[in-house]
mmCIF file of C-alpha atoms and ligand atoms in Angstrom:
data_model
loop_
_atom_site.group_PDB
_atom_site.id
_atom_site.type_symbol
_atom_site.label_atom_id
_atom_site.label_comp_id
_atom_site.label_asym_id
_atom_site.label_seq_id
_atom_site.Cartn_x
_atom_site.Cartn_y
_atom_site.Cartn_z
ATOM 1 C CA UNK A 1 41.325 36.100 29.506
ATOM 2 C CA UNK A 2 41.000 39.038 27.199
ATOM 3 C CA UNK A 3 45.278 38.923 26.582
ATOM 4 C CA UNK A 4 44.440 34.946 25.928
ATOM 5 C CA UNK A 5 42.154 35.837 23.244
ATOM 6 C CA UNK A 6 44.832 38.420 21.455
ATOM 7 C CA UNK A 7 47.362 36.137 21.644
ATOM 8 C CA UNK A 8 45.646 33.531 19.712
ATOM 9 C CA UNK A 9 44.530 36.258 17.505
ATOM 10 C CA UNK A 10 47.887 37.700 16.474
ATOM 11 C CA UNK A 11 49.496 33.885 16.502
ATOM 12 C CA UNK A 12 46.649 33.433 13.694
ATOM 13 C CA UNK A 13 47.453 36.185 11.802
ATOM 14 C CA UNK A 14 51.048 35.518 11.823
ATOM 15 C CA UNK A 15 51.392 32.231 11.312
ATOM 16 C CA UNK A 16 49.033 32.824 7.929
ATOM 17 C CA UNK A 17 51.291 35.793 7.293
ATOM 18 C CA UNK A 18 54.283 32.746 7.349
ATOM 19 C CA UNK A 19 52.416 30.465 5.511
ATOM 20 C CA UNK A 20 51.725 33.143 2.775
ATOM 21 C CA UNK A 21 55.695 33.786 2.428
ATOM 22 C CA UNK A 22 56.599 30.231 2.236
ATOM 23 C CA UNK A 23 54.643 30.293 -0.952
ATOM 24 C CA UNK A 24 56.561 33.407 -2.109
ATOM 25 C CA UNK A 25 59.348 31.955 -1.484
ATOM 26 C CA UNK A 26 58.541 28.560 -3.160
ATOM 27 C CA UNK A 27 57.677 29.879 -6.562
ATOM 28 C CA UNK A 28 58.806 28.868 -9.485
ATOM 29 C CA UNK A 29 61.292 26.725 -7.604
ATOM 30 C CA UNK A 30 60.611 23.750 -10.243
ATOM 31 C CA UNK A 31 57.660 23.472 -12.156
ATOM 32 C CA UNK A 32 55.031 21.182 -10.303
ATOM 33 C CA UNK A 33 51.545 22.574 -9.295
ATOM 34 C CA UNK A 34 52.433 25.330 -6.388
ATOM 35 C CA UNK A 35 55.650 26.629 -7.600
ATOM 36 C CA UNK A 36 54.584 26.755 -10.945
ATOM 37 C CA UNK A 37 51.274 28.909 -10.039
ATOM 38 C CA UNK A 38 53.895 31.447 -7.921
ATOM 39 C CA UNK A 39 55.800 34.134 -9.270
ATOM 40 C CA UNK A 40 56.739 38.209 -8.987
ATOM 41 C CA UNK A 41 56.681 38.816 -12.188
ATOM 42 C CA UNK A 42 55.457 36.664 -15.903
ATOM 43 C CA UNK A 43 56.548 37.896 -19.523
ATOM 44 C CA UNK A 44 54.651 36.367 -22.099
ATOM 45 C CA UNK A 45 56.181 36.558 -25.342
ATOM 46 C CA UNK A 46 53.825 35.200 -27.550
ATOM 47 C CA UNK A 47 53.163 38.034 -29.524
ATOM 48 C CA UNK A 48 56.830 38.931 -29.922
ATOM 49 C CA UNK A 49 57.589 36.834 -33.126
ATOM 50 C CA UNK A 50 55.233 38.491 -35.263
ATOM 51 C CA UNK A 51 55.970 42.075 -34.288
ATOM 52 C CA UNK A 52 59.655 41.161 -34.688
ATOM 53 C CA UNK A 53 58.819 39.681 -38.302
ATOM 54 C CA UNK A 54 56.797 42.691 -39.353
ATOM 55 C CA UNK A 55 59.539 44.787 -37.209
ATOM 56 C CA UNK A 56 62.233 43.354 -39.477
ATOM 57 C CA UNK A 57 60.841 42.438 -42.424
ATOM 58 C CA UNK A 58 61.340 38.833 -41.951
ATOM 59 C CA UNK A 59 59.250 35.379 -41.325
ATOM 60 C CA UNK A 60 60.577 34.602 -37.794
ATOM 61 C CA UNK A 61 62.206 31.775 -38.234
ATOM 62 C CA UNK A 62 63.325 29.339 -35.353
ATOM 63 C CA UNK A 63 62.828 32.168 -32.645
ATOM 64 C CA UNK A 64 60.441 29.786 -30.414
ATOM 65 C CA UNK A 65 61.302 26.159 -29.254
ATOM 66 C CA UNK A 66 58.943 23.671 -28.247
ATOM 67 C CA UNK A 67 61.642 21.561 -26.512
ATOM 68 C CA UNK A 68 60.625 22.412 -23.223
ATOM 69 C CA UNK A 69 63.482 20.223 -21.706
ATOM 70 C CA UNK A 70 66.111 22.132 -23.130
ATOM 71 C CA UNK A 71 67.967 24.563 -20.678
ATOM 72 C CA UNK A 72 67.616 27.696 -20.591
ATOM 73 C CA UNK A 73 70.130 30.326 -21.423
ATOM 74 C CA UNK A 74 71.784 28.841 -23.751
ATOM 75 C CA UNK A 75 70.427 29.818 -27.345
ATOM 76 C CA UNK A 76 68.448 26.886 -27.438
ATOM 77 C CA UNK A 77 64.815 29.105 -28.609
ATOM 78 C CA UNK A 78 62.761 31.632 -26.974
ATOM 79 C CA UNK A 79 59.530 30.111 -24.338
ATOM 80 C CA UNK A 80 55.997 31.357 -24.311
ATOM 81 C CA UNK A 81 56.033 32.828 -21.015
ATOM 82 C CA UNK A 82 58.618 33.372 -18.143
ATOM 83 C CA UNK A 83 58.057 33.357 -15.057
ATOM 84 C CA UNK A 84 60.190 34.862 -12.546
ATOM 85 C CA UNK A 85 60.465 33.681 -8.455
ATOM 86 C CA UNK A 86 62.833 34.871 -6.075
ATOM 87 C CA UNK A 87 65.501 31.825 -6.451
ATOM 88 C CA UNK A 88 65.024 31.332 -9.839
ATOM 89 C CA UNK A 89 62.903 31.504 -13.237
ATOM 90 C CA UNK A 90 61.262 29.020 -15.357
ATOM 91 C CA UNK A 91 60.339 28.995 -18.686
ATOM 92 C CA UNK A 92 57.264 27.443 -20.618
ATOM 93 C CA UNK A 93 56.459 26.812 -24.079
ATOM 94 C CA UNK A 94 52.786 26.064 -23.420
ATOM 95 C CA UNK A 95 50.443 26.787 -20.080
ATOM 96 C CA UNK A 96 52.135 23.347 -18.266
ATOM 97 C CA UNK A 97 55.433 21.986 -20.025
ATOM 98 C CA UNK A 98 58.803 23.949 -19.150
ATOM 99 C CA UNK A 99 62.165 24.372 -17.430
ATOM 100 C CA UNK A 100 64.090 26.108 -14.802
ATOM 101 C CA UNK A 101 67.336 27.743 -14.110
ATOM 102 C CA UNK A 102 69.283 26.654 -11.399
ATOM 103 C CA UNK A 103 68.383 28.103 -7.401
ATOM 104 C CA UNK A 104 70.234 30.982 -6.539
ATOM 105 C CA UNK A 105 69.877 32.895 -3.161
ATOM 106 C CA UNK A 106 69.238 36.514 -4.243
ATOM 107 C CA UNK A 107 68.203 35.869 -8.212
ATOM 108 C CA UNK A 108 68.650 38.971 -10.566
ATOM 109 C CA UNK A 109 65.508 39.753 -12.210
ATOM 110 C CA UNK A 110 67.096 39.914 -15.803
ATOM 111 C CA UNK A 111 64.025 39.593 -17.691
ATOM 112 C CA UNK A 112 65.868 41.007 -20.937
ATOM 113 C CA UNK A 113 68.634 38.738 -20.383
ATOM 114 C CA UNK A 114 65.915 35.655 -19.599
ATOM 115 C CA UNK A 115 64.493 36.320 -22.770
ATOM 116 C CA UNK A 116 67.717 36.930 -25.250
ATOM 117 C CA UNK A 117 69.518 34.447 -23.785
ATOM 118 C CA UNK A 118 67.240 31.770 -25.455
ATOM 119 C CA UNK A 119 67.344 33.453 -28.760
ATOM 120 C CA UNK A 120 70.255 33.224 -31.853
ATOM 121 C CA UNK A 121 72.243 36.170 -31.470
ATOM 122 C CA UNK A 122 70.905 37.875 -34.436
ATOM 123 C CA UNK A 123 67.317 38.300 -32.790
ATOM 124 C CA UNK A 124 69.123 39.415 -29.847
ATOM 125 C CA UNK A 125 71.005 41.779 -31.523
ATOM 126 C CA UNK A 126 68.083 42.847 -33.447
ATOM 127 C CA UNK A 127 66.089 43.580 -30.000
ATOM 128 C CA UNK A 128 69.370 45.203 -28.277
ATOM 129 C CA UNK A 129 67.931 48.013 -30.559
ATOM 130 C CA UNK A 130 64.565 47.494 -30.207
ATOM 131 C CA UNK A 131 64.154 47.922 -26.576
ATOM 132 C CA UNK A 132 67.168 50.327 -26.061
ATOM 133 C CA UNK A 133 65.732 53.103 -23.541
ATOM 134 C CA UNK A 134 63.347 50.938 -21.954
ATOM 135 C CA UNK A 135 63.199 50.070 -17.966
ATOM 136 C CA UNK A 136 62.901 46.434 -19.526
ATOM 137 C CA UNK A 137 66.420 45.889 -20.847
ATOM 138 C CA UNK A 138 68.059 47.675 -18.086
ATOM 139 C CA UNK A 139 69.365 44.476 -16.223
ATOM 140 C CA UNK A 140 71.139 45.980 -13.761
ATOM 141 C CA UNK A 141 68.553 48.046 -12.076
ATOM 142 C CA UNK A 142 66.170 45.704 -11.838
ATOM 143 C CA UNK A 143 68.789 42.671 -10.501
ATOM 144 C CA UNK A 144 69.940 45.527 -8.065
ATOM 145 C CA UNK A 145 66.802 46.372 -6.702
ATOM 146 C CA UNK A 146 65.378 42.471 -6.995
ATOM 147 C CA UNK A 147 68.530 41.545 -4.533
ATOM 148 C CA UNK A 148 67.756 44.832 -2.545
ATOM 149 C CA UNK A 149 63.962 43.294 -2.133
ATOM 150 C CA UNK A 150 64.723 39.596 -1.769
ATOM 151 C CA UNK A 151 66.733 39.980 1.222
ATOM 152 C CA UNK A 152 64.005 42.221 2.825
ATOM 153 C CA UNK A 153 61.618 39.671 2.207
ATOM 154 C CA UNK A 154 63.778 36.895 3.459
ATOM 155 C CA UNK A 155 64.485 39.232 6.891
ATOM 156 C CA UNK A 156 61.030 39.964 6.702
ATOM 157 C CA UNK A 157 60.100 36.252 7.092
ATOM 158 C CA UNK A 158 62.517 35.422 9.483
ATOM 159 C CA UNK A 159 60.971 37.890 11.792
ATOM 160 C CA UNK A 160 57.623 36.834 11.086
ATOM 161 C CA UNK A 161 58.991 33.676 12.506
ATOM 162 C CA UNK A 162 60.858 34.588 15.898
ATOM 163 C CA UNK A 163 56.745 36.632 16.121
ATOM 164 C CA UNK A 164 55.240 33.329 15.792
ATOM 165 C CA UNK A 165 57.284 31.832 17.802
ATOM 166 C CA UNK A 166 57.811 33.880 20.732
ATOM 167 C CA UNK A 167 54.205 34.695 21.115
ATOM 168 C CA UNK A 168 52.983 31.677 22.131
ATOM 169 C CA UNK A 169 54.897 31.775 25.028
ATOM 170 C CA UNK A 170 53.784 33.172 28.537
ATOM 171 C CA UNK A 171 56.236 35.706 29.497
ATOM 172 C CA UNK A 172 56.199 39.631 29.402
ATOM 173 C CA UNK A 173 59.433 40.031 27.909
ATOM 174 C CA UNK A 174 59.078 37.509 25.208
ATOM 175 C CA UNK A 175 55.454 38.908 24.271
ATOM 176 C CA UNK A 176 57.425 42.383 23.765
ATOM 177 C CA UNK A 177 59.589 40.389 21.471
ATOM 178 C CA UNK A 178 57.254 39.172 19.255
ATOM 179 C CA UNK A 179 55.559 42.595 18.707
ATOM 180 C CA UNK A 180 58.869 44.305 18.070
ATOM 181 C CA UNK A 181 59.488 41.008 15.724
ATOM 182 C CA UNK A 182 56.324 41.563 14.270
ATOM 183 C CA UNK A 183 56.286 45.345 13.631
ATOM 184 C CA UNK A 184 59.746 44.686 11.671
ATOM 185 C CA UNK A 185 58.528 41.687 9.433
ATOM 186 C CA UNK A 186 55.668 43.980 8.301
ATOM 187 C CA UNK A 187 57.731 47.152 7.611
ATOM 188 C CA UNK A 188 60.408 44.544 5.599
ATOM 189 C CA UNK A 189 57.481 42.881 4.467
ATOM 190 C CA UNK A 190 56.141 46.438 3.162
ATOM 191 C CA UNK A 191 59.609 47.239 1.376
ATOM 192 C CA UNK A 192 60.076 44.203 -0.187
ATOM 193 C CA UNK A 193 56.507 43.656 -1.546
ATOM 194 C CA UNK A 194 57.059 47.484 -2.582
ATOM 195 C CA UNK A 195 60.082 47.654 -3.810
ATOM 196 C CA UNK A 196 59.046 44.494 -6.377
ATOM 197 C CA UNK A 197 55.570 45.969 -7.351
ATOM 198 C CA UNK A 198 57.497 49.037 -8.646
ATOM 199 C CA UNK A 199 60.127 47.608 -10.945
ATOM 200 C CA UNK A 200 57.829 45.159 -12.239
ATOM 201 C CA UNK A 201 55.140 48.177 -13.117
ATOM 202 C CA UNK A 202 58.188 50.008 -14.778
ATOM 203 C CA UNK A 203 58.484 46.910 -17.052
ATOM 204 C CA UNK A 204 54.905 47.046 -17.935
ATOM 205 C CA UNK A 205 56.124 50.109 -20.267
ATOM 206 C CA UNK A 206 57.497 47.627 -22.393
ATOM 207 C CA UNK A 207 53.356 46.459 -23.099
ATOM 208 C CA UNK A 208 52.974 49.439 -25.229
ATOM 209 C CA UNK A 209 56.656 49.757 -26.302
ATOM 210 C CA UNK A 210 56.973 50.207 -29.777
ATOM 211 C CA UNK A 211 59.552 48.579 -31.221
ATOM 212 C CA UNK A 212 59.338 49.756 -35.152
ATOM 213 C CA UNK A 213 57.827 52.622 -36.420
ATOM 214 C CA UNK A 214 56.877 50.823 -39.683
ATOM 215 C CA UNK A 215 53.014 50.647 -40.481
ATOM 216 C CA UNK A 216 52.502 53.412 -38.070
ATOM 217 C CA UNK A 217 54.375 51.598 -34.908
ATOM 218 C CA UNK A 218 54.652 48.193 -34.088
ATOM 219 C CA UNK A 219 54.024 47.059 -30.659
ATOM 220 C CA UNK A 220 56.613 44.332 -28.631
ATOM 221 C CA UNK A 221 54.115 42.107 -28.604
ATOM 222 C CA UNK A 222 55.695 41.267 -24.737
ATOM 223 C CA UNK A 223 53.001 41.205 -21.915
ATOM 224 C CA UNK A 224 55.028 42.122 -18.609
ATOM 225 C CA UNK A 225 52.203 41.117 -15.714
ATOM 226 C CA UNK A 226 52.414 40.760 -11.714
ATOM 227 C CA UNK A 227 52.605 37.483 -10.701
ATOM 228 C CA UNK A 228 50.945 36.262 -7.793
ATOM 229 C CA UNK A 229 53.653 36.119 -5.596
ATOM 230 C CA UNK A 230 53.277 39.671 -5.075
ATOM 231 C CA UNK A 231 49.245 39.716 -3.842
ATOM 232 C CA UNK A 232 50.949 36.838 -1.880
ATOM 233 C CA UNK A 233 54.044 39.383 -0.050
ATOM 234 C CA UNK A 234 50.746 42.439 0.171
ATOM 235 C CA UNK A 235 48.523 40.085 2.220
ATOM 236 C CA UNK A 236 51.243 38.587 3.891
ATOM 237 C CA UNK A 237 52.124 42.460 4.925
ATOM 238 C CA UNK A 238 48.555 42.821 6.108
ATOM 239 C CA UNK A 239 48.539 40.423 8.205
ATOM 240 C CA UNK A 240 51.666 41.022 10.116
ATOM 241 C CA UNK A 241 50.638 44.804 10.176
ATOM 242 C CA UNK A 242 47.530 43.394 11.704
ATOM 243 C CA UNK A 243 48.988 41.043 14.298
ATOM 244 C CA UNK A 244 50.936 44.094 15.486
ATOM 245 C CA UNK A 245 47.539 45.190 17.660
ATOM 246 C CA UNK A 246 46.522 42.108 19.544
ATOM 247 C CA UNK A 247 50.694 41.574 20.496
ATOM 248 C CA UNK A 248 50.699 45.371 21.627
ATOM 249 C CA UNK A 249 47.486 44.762 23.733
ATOM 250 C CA UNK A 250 48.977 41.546 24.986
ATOM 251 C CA UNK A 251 52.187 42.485 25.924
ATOM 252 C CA UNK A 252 50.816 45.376 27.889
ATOM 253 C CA UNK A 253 47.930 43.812 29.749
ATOM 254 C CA UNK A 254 48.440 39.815 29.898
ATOM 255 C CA UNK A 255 51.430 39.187 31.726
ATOM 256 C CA UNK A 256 50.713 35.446 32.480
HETATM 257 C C1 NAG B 301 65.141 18.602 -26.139
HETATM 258 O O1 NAG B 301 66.231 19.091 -25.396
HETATM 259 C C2 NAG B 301 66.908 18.103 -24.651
HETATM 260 C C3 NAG B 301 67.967 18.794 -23.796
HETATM 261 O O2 NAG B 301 68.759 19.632 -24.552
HETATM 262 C C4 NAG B 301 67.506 17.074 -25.598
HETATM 263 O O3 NAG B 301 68.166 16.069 -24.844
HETATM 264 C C5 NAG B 301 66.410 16.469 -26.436
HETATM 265 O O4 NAG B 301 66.952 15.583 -27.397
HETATM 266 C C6 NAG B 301 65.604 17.548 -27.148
HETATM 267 N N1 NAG B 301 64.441 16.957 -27.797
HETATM 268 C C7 NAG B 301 64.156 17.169 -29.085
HETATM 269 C C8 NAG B 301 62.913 16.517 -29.569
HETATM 270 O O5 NAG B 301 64.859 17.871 -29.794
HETATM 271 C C1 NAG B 302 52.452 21.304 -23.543
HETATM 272 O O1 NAG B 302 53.551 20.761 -24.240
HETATM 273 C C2 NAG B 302 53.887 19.426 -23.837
HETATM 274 C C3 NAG B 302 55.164 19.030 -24.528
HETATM 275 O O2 NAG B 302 55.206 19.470 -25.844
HETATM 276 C C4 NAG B 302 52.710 18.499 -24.155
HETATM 277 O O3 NAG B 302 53.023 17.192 -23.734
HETATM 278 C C5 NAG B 302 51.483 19.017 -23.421
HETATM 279 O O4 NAG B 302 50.347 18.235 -23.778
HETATM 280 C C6 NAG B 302 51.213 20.467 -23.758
HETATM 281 N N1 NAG B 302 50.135 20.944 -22.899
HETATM 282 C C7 NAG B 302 49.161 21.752 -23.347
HETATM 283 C C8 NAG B 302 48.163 22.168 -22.339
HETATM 284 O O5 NAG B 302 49.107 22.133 -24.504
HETATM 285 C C1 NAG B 303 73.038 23.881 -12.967
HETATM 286 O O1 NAG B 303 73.273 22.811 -12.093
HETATM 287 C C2 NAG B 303 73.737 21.625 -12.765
HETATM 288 C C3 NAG B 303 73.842 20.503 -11.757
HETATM 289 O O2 NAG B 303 74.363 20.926 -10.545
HETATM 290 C C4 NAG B 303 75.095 21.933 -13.443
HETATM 291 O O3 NAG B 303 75.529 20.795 -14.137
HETATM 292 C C5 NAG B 303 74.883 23.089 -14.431
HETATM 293 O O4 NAG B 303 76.124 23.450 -15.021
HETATM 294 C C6 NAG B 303 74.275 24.289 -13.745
HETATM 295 N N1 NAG B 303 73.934 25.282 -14.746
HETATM 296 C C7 NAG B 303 74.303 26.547 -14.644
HETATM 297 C C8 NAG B 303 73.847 27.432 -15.733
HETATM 298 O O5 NAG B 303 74.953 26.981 -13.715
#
């Protein structure tokens, strides 16, 4: 009875552990309610047309849009905020209304690109400068390690499946499956989830980044934040790390 009770237990905890990365993997897919709440990372750059003006000694003029149909990439005016999911970003020009890019397995998180690739090419140009030096414009480090991440994730969740699914079943053999199954999903899990919390904190420098040392320094005015796909990928680790016990204990004493 008591290998009954574990099984159930670690079947719980990883099937909310696959439910968890479904929504990771969902967000910011397209912009309706769920995706549009999920994302690794958000940029708001709200602030960023006054710093530039002061920055440059210019009104900003025609930086923003607030066409929030019009696609992205393409010069067509910087969004409020970005946010970033594993397939693909969307951008908004108020808390609801916005856009995304097209799905890609294995996105690059090009935040800097994201961003200049929606302004005229003398803002860009101007910011090339701005940011040079910064963990923020240095695309191919973070779309290296974003790929690196995403595919641990995705292993991560398709081992968190075979666990799931092989411990439901009676059999000794298949119960050792499903805690080898679910002591890999965690550790990917782990990486992944890691691996995305550090390149977004190394963005965060661009918070305090000055970006003109007129007036005594002039701050980006760009908030780099976690988004809450990433509490989503930690608890999602914690459970699967959890489940890991009550498989162990099952597939040693409940042999059905
Ligand atoms: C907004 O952008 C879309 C797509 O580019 C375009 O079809 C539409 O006319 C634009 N709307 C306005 C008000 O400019
Ligand atoms: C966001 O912008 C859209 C389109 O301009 C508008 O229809 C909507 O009411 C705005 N929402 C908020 C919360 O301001
Ligand atoms: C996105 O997909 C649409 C439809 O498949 C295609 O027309 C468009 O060119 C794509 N955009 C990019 C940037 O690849």
């Amino acid at each position: 009875m008591r290998g009954e009770y574990c099984v159930g237990g670690a079947s719980f905890l990883s099937f909310v552990a696959l439910l968890l990365l479904i929504f990771v993997h969902v967000g910011q897919i397209n912009t309706s309610l769920v995706p549009h709440g999920i994302a690794m990372a958000k940029v708001d750059t709200s602030g960023f047309g006054k710093a530039l003006s002061e920055a440059i000694l210019d009104p900003d003029q025609g930086l923003y849009t607030t066409n929030y149909t019009s696609p992205l990439g393409q010069r067509n005016g910087l969004r409020q905020i970005y946010e970033f999911g594993l397939y693909s970003y969307c951008a908004y020009v108020n808390s609801s209304a916005g856009t995304c890019t097209n799905r890609t397995i294995a996105d690059n998180f090009e935040p800097y690109v994201a961003l200049t690739s929606d302004m005229f090419t003398n803002y860009s140009q101007y910011s090339d400068t701005m940011f040079a030096n910064t963990t923020f414009i240095n695309s191919s480090y973070l779309a290296y390690n974003s790929r690196v991440a995403y595919y641990f994730i995705l292993l991560g969740t398709i081992f968190a499946t075979i666990a799931l699914f092989t411990g439901v079943a009676r059999r000794a053999m298949l119960f050792f499956i499903s805690t080898a199954s679910s002591i890999i999903a965690a550790l990917f899990i782990l990486i992944g989830a890691a691996i995305w919390t550090s390149i977004v904190k190394k963005c965060e420098g661009v918070n305090t980044w000055e970006i003109s040392q007129l007036d005594g320094g002039i701050i980006s005015g760009i908030i780099v934040s976690y988004g809450s796909g990433i509490y989503l990928a930690w608890a999602a680790f914690a459970c699967l790390a959890a489940a890991t016990v009550p498989y162990m204990v099952s597939c040693c004493t409940f042999r059905g």
